[in-house]
C-alpha cells in the first residue's frame, strides 16, 4: 500500500494445461508465463474508485481445437503472446447514484503456429487470428436506488451499455 487508499501490485504466474491424444493424434501440454502490474485506489473520500492493470502472457504450445471437414481437431499452435490493459472506474457522486465504466484493450499474436493439417508443415503465424478476441471492450452503467420505504422495499433503476470492437 502506497497510502491507506492506494495499492500497487505486481505478479508473475505460471501454469500449464495437460496434453493428450485425440483421434489418435498427440498434442503437447500448453504452458503459460504471465506478468501483471497495476494499482487500485479510492479517492475523494471514497467517491471515486480506480483500478488499472497491464498484463502480458506468453504461451508455449498453445492448444487449439477446431472443426475440419466435420471432425474435431486438437493441435498445438506453437508460441503466442497476449498483452493488454484493463481499467475500471466507479463514481458515487450522491447517495443511491452509482456510475461505472470499464475499458479493455487486447493484443493477441501468434508468434509461431506450425500446422501439419495442410499436409506439409506450414507456419500460419501471420495469417490466422484468435477467435472471439476483440481488440477493445467498453462498458458503462448508471444506477440509482431510491431510499427504502417503511416496508424496507426500494426501487432500483439501471441503464447499461456495452461495446466490443470487431474481433481480431
PDB file of C-alpha atoms in Angstrom:
ATOM      1  CA  UNK A   1       0.000   0.000   0.000  1.00  0.00           C
ATOM      2  CA  UNK A   2       1.357   3.380  -1.028  1.00  0.00           C
ATOM      3  CA  UNK A   3      -1.251   5.145   1.109  1.00  0.00           C
ATOM      4  CA  UNK A   4      -4.216   3.739   3.061  1.00  0.00           C
ATOM      5  CA  UNK A   5      -6.349   4.283  -0.086  1.00  0.00           C
ATOM      6  CA  UNK A   6      -3.911   3.339  -2.877  1.00  0.00           C
ATOM      7  CA  UNK A   7      -2.328  -0.034  -3.570  1.00  0.00           C
ATOM      8  CA  UNK A   8       0.129  -1.012  -6.302  1.00  0.00           C
ATOM      9  CA  UNK A   9       0.936  -4.596  -7.169  1.00  0.00           C
ATOM     10  CA  UNK A  10       2.841  -6.873  -9.463  1.00  0.00           C
ATOM     11  CA  UNK A  11       2.579 -10.581 -10.037  1.00  0.00           C
ATOM     12  CA  UNK A  12       4.184 -13.317 -12.080  1.00  0.00           C
ATOM     13  CA  UNK A  13       2.440 -16.622 -12.603  1.00  0.00           C
ATOM     14  CA  UNK A  14       2.984 -19.856 -14.466  1.00  0.00           C
ATOM     15  CA  UNK A  15       0.597 -22.593 -15.458  1.00  0.00           C
ATOM     16  CA  UNK A  16       0.031 -25.486 -17.769  1.00  0.00           C
ATOM     17  CA  UNK A  17      -2.726 -27.423 -19.452  1.00  0.00           C
ATOM     18  CA  UNK A  18      -2.039 -31.149 -19.855  1.00  0.00           C
ATOM     19  CA  UNK A  19      -1.539 -32.599 -23.313  1.00  0.00           C
ATOM     20  CA  UNK A  20      -3.162 -35.730 -24.611  1.00  0.00           C
ATOM     21  CA  UNK A  21      -4.235 -37.813 -27.553  1.00  0.00           C
ATOM     22  CA  UNK A  22      -7.421 -37.188 -29.523  1.00  0.00           C
ATOM     23  CA  UNK A  23      -8.438 -39.299 -32.551  1.00  0.00           C
ATOM     24  CA  UNK A  24      -5.016 -40.975 -32.385  1.00  0.00           C
ATOM     25  CA  UNK A  25      -3.241 -37.601 -32.742  1.00  0.00           C
ATOM     26  CA  UNK A  26      -0.967 -36.467 -29.917  1.00  0.00           C
ATOM     27  CA  UNK A  27      -0.893 -32.857 -28.682  1.00  0.00           C
ATOM     28  CA  UNK A  28       1.595 -31.387 -26.210  1.00  0.00           C
ATOM     29  CA  UNK A  29       0.983 -29.704 -22.849  1.00  0.00           C
ATOM     30  CA  UNK A  30       0.380 -25.952 -23.008  1.00  0.00           C
ATOM     31  CA  UNK A  31       2.493 -23.746 -20.745  1.00  0.00           C
ATOM     32  CA  UNK A  32       1.972 -20.131 -19.775  1.00  0.00           C
ATOM     33  CA  UNK A  33       4.010 -17.436 -18.064  1.00  0.00           C
ATOM     34  CA  UNK A  34       2.048 -14.293 -17.201  1.00  0.00           C
ATOM     35  CA  UNK A  35       3.013 -10.900 -15.814  1.00  0.00           C
ATOM     36  CA  UNK A  36       0.734  -8.217 -14.386  1.00  0.00           C
ATOM     37  CA  UNK A  37       1.190  -4.802 -12.791  1.00  0.00           C
ATOM     38  CA  UNK A  38      -1.481  -2.454 -11.586  1.00  0.00           C
ATOM     39  CA  UNK A  39      -2.954  -0.199  -8.994  1.00  0.00           C
ATOM     40  CA  UNK A  40      -6.209   0.134  -7.107  1.00  0.00           C
ATOM     41  CA  UNK A  41      -7.238   3.331  -5.426  1.00  0.00           C
ATOM     42  CA  UNK A  42     -10.071   5.131  -3.673  1.00  0.00           C
ATOM     43  CA  UNK A  43     -10.143   8.920  -3.980  1.00  0.00           C
ATOM     44  CA  UNK A  44     -12.195  11.908  -2.750  1.00  0.00           C
ATOM     45  CA  UNK A  45     -13.383  10.240   0.437  1.00  0.00           C
ATOM     46  CA  UNK A  46     -14.185   7.016  -1.485  1.00  0.00           C
ATOM     47  CA  UNK A  47     -16.384   8.797  -4.014  1.00  0.00           C
ATOM     48  CA  UNK A  48     -14.170   7.577  -6.872  1.00  0.00           C
ATOM     49  CA  UNK A  49     -12.544   4.161  -7.252  1.00  0.00           C
ATOM     50  CA  UNK A  50      -9.972   3.496 -10.000  1.00  0.00           C
ATOM     51  CA  UNK A  51      -8.455   0.129 -10.876  1.00  0.00           C
ATOM     52  CA  UNK A  52      -5.900  -0.241 -13.678  1.00  0.00           C
ATOM     53  CA  UNK A  53      -3.926  -3.319 -14.738  1.00  0.00           C
ATOM     54  CA  UNK A  54      -1.485  -4.041 -17.562  1.00  0.00           C
ATOM     55  CA  UNK A  55      -0.649  -7.630 -18.419  1.00  0.00           C
ATOM     56  CA  UNK A  56       1.432  -9.821 -20.697  1.00  0.00           C
ATOM     57  CA  UNK A  57       1.115 -13.587 -21.155  1.00  0.00           C
ATOM     58  CA  UNK A  58       3.447 -15.837 -23.137  1.00  0.00           C
ATOM     59  CA  UNK A  59       2.129 -19.226 -24.273  1.00  0.00           C
ATOM     60  CA  UNK A  60       4.199 -22.152 -25.449  1.00  0.00           C
ATOM     61  CA  UNK A  61       2.416 -24.947 -27.329  1.00  0.00           C
ATOM     62  CA  UNK A  62      -0.922 -23.125 -27.108  1.00  0.00           C
ATOM     63  CA  UNK A  63      -3.657 -25.743 -27.556  1.00  0.00           C
ATOM     64  CA  UNK A  64      -6.313 -25.097 -30.188  1.00  0.00           C
ATOM     65  CA  UNK A  65      -9.389 -27.063 -31.134  1.00  0.00           C
ATOM     66  CA  UNK A  66     -11.442 -26.560 -34.271  1.00  0.00           C
ATOM     67  CA  UNK A  67     -13.557 -28.460 -36.762  1.00  0.00           C
ATOM     68  CA  UNK A  68     -12.013 -29.513 -40.053  1.00  0.00           C
ATOM     69  CA  UNK A  69     -14.031 -31.471 -42.596  1.00  0.00           C
ATOM     70  CA  UNK A  70     -16.665 -32.216 -39.942  1.00  0.00           C
ATOM     71  CA  UNK A  71     -14.300 -33.624 -37.318  1.00  0.00           C
ATOM     72  CA  UNK A  72     -12.833 -32.080 -34.183  1.00  0.00           C
ATOM     73  CA  UNK A  73      -9.077 -31.461 -34.357  1.00  0.00           C
ATOM     74  CA  UNK A  74      -6.700 -30.620 -31.484  1.00  0.00           C
ATOM     75  CA  UNK A  75      -3.245 -29.225 -32.147  1.00  0.00           C
ATOM     76  CA  UNK A  76      -0.581 -27.013 -30.644  1.00  0.00           C
ATOM     77  CA  UNK A  77      -0.170 -23.541 -32.127  1.00  0.00           C
ATOM     78  CA  UNK A  78       3.442 -23.110 -31.071  1.00  0.00           C
ATOM     79  CA  UNK A  79       4.018 -19.726 -29.425  1.00  0.00           C
ATOM     80  CA  UNK A  80       1.568 -16.908 -28.768  1.00  0.00           C
ATOM     81  CA  UNK A  81       1.558 -13.678 -26.793  1.00  0.00           C
ATOM     82  CA  UNK A  82      -1.328 -11.703 -25.377  1.00  0.00           C
ATOM     83  CA  UNK A  83      -0.911  -8.262 -23.868  1.00  0.00           C
ATOM     84  CA  UNK A  84      -3.402  -5.746 -22.707  1.00  0.00           C
ATOM     85  CA  UNK A  85      -4.729  -3.118 -20.390  1.00  0.00           C
ATOM     86  CA  UNK A  86      -7.857  -3.070 -18.228  1.00  0.00           C
ATOM     87  CA  UNK A  87      -9.242  -0.001 -16.483  1.00  0.00           C
ATOM     88  CA  UNK A  88     -12.325   0.384 -14.300  1.00  0.00           C
ATOM     89  CA  UNK A  89     -13.818   3.451 -12.655  1.00  0.00           C
ATOM     90  CA  UNK A  90     -16.703   3.719 -10.197  1.00  0.00           C
ATOM     91  CA  UNK A  91     -18.100   7.083  -9.183  1.00  0.00           C
ATOM     92  CA  UNK A  92     -20.678   7.546  -6.398  1.00  0.00           C
ATOM     93  CA  UNK A  93     -21.476  11.286  -6.554  1.00  0.00           C
ATOM     94  CA  UNK A  94     -24.641  11.087  -4.453  1.00  0.00           C
ATOM     95  CA  UNK A  95     -26.395   8.615  -2.192  1.00  0.00           C
ATOM     96  CA  UNK A  96     -28.037   5.911  -4.295  1.00  0.00           C
ATOM     97  CA  UNK A  97     -26.373   7.013  -7.547  1.00  0.00           C
ATOM     98  CA  UNK A  98     -23.532   4.900  -8.958  1.00  0.00           C
ATOM     99  CA  UNK A  99     -21.750   5.334 -12.306  1.00  0.00           C
ATOM    100  CA  UNK A 100     -19.392   2.674 -13.694  1.00  0.00           C
ATOM    101  CA  UNK A 101     -17.130   2.474 -16.735  1.00  0.00           C
ATOM    102  CA  UNK A 102     -14.625  -0.129 -17.855  1.00  0.00           C
ATOM    103  CA  UNK A 103     -12.256  -0.387 -20.802  1.00  0.00           C
ATOM    104  CA  UNK A 104     -10.266  -3.358 -22.036  1.00  0.00           C
ATOM    105  CA  UNK A 105      -7.585  -3.264 -24.731  1.00  0.00           C
ATOM    106  CA  UNK A 106      -6.179  -6.542 -26.004  1.00  0.00           C
ATOM    107  CA  UNK A 107      -3.455  -7.528 -28.468  1.00  0.00           C
ATOM    108  CA  UNK A 108      -3.118 -11.233 -29.301  1.00  0.00           C
ATOM    109  CA  UNK A 109      -0.406 -12.506 -31.658  1.00  0.00           C
ATOM    110  CA  UNK A 110       0.600 -15.954 -32.741  1.00  0.00           C
ATOM    111  CA  UNK A 111       4.405 -15.884 -32.719  1.00  0.00           C
ATOM    112  CA  UNK A 112       4.678 -19.342 -34.283  1.00  0.00           C
ATOM    113  CA  UNK A 113       1.871 -21.590 -35.500  1.00  0.00           C
ATOM    114  CA  UNK A 114       3.253 -24.551 -37.407  1.00  0.00           C
ATOM    115  CA  UNK A 115       0.444 -26.836 -38.539  1.00  0.00           C
ATOM    116  CA  UNK A 116       0.542 -30.234 -40.205  1.00  0.00           C
ATOM    117  CA  UNK A 117      -3.150 -30.134 -41.121  1.00  0.00           C
ATOM    118  CA  UNK A 118      -2.252 -28.911 -44.621  1.00  0.00           C
ATOM    119  CA  UNK A 119      -0.003 -31.956 -45.250  1.00  0.00           C
ATOM    120  CA  UNK A 120       3.434 -30.337 -45.149  1.00  0.00           C
ATOM    121  CA  UNK A 121       4.446 -28.196 -42.143  1.00  0.00           C
ATOM    122  CA  UNK A 122       3.476 -24.548 -42.667  1.00  0.00           C
ATOM    123  CA  UNK A 123       3.782 -21.554 -40.312  1.00  0.00           C
ATOM    124  CA  UNK A 124       0.452 -19.685 -40.182  1.00  0.00           C
ATOM    125  CA  UNK A 125       1.542 -17.161 -37.514  1.00  0.00           C
ATOM    126  CA  UNK A 126       0.897 -14.030 -39.572  1.00  0.00           C
ATOM    127  CA  UNK A 127      -2.169 -15.408 -41.354  1.00  0.00           C
ATOM    128  CA  UNK A 128      -4.563 -16.580 -38.624  1.00  0.00           C
ATOM    129  CA  UNK A 129      -6.318 -14.788 -35.773  1.00  0.00           C
ATOM    130  CA  UNK A 130      -7.643 -15.931 -32.425  1.00  0.00           C
ATOM    131  CA  UNK A 131     -11.407 -16.411 -32.435  1.00  0.00           C
ATOM    132  CA  UNK A 132     -13.639 -14.397 -30.104  1.00  0.00           C
ATOM    133  CA  UNK A 133     -10.883 -11.979 -29.135  1.00  0.00           C
ATOM    134  CA  UNK A 134     -11.953  -8.326 -29.548  1.00  0.00           C
ATOM    135  CA  UNK A 135      -9.280  -5.621 -29.571  1.00  0.00           C
ATOM    136  CA  UNK A 136     -11.346  -3.335 -27.346  1.00  0.00           C
ATOM    137  CA  UNK A 137     -14.265  -3.713 -24.988  1.00  0.00           C
ATOM    138  CA  UNK A 138     -16.107  -0.922 -23.236  1.00  0.00           C
ATOM    139  CA  UNK A 139     -18.912  -0.983 -20.706  1.00  0.00           C
ATOM    140  CA  UNK A 140     -20.719   1.744 -18.839  1.00  0.00           C
ATOM    141  CA  UNK A 141     -23.663   1.883 -16.481  1.00  0.00           C
ATOM    142  CA  UNK A 142     -25.617   4.296 -14.326  1.00  0.00           C
ATOM    143  CA  UNK A 143     -27.765   3.006 -11.485  1.00  0.00           C
ATOM    144  CA  UNK A 144     -29.961   4.624  -8.905  1.00  0.00           C
ATOM    145  CA  UNK A 145     -31.519   3.066  -5.794  1.00  0.00           C
ATOM    146  CA  UNK A 146     -34.313   5.016  -4.100  1.00  0.00           C
ATOM    147  CA  UNK A 147     -34.493   5.489  -0.365  1.00  0.00           C
ATOM    148  CA  UNK A 148     -36.155   2.499   1.328  1.00  0.00           C
ATOM    149  CA  UNK A 149     -39.855   2.810   2.083  1.00  0.00           C
ATOM    150  CA  UNK A 150     -41.249   1.996   5.527  1.00  0.00           C
ATOM    151  CA  UNK A 151     -41.582  -1.675   4.453  1.00  0.00           C
ATOM    152  CA  UNK A 152     -37.880  -1.753   3.529  1.00  0.00           C
ATOM    153  CA  UNK A 153     -38.653  -2.085  -0.195  1.00  0.00           C
ATOM    154  CA  UNK A 154     -36.995   0.283  -2.655  1.00  0.00           C
ATOM    155  CA  UNK A 155     -36.855   0.869  -6.406  1.00  0.00           C
ATOM    156  CA  UNK A 156     -33.698   0.273  -8.386  1.00  0.00           C
ATOM    157  CA  UNK A 157     -33.088   1.721 -11.876  1.00  0.00           C
ATOM    158  CA  UNK A 158     -30.186   0.920 -14.186  1.00  0.00           C
ATOM    159  CA  UNK A 159     -29.020   1.848 -17.680  1.00  0.00           C
ATOM    160  CA  UNK A 160     -26.170  -0.154 -19.151  1.00  0.00           C
ATOM    161  CA  UNK A 161     -24.268  -0.123 -22.427  1.00  0.00           C
ATOM    162  CA  UNK A 162     -21.606  -2.489 -23.742  1.00  0.00           C
ATOM    163  CA  UNK A 163     -19.428  -2.338 -26.825  1.00  0.00           C
ATOM    164  CA  UNK A 164     -16.921  -4.702 -28.434  1.00  0.00           C
ATOM    165  CA  UNK A 165     -14.692  -3.943 -31.385  1.00  0.00           C
ATOM    166  CA  UNK A 166     -14.615  -6.332 -34.240  1.00  0.00           C
ATOM    167  CA  UNK A 167     -12.714  -9.480 -33.469  1.00  0.00           C
ATOM    168  CA  UNK A 168      -9.014  -9.661 -34.215  1.00  0.00           C
TER     169      UNK A 168
END
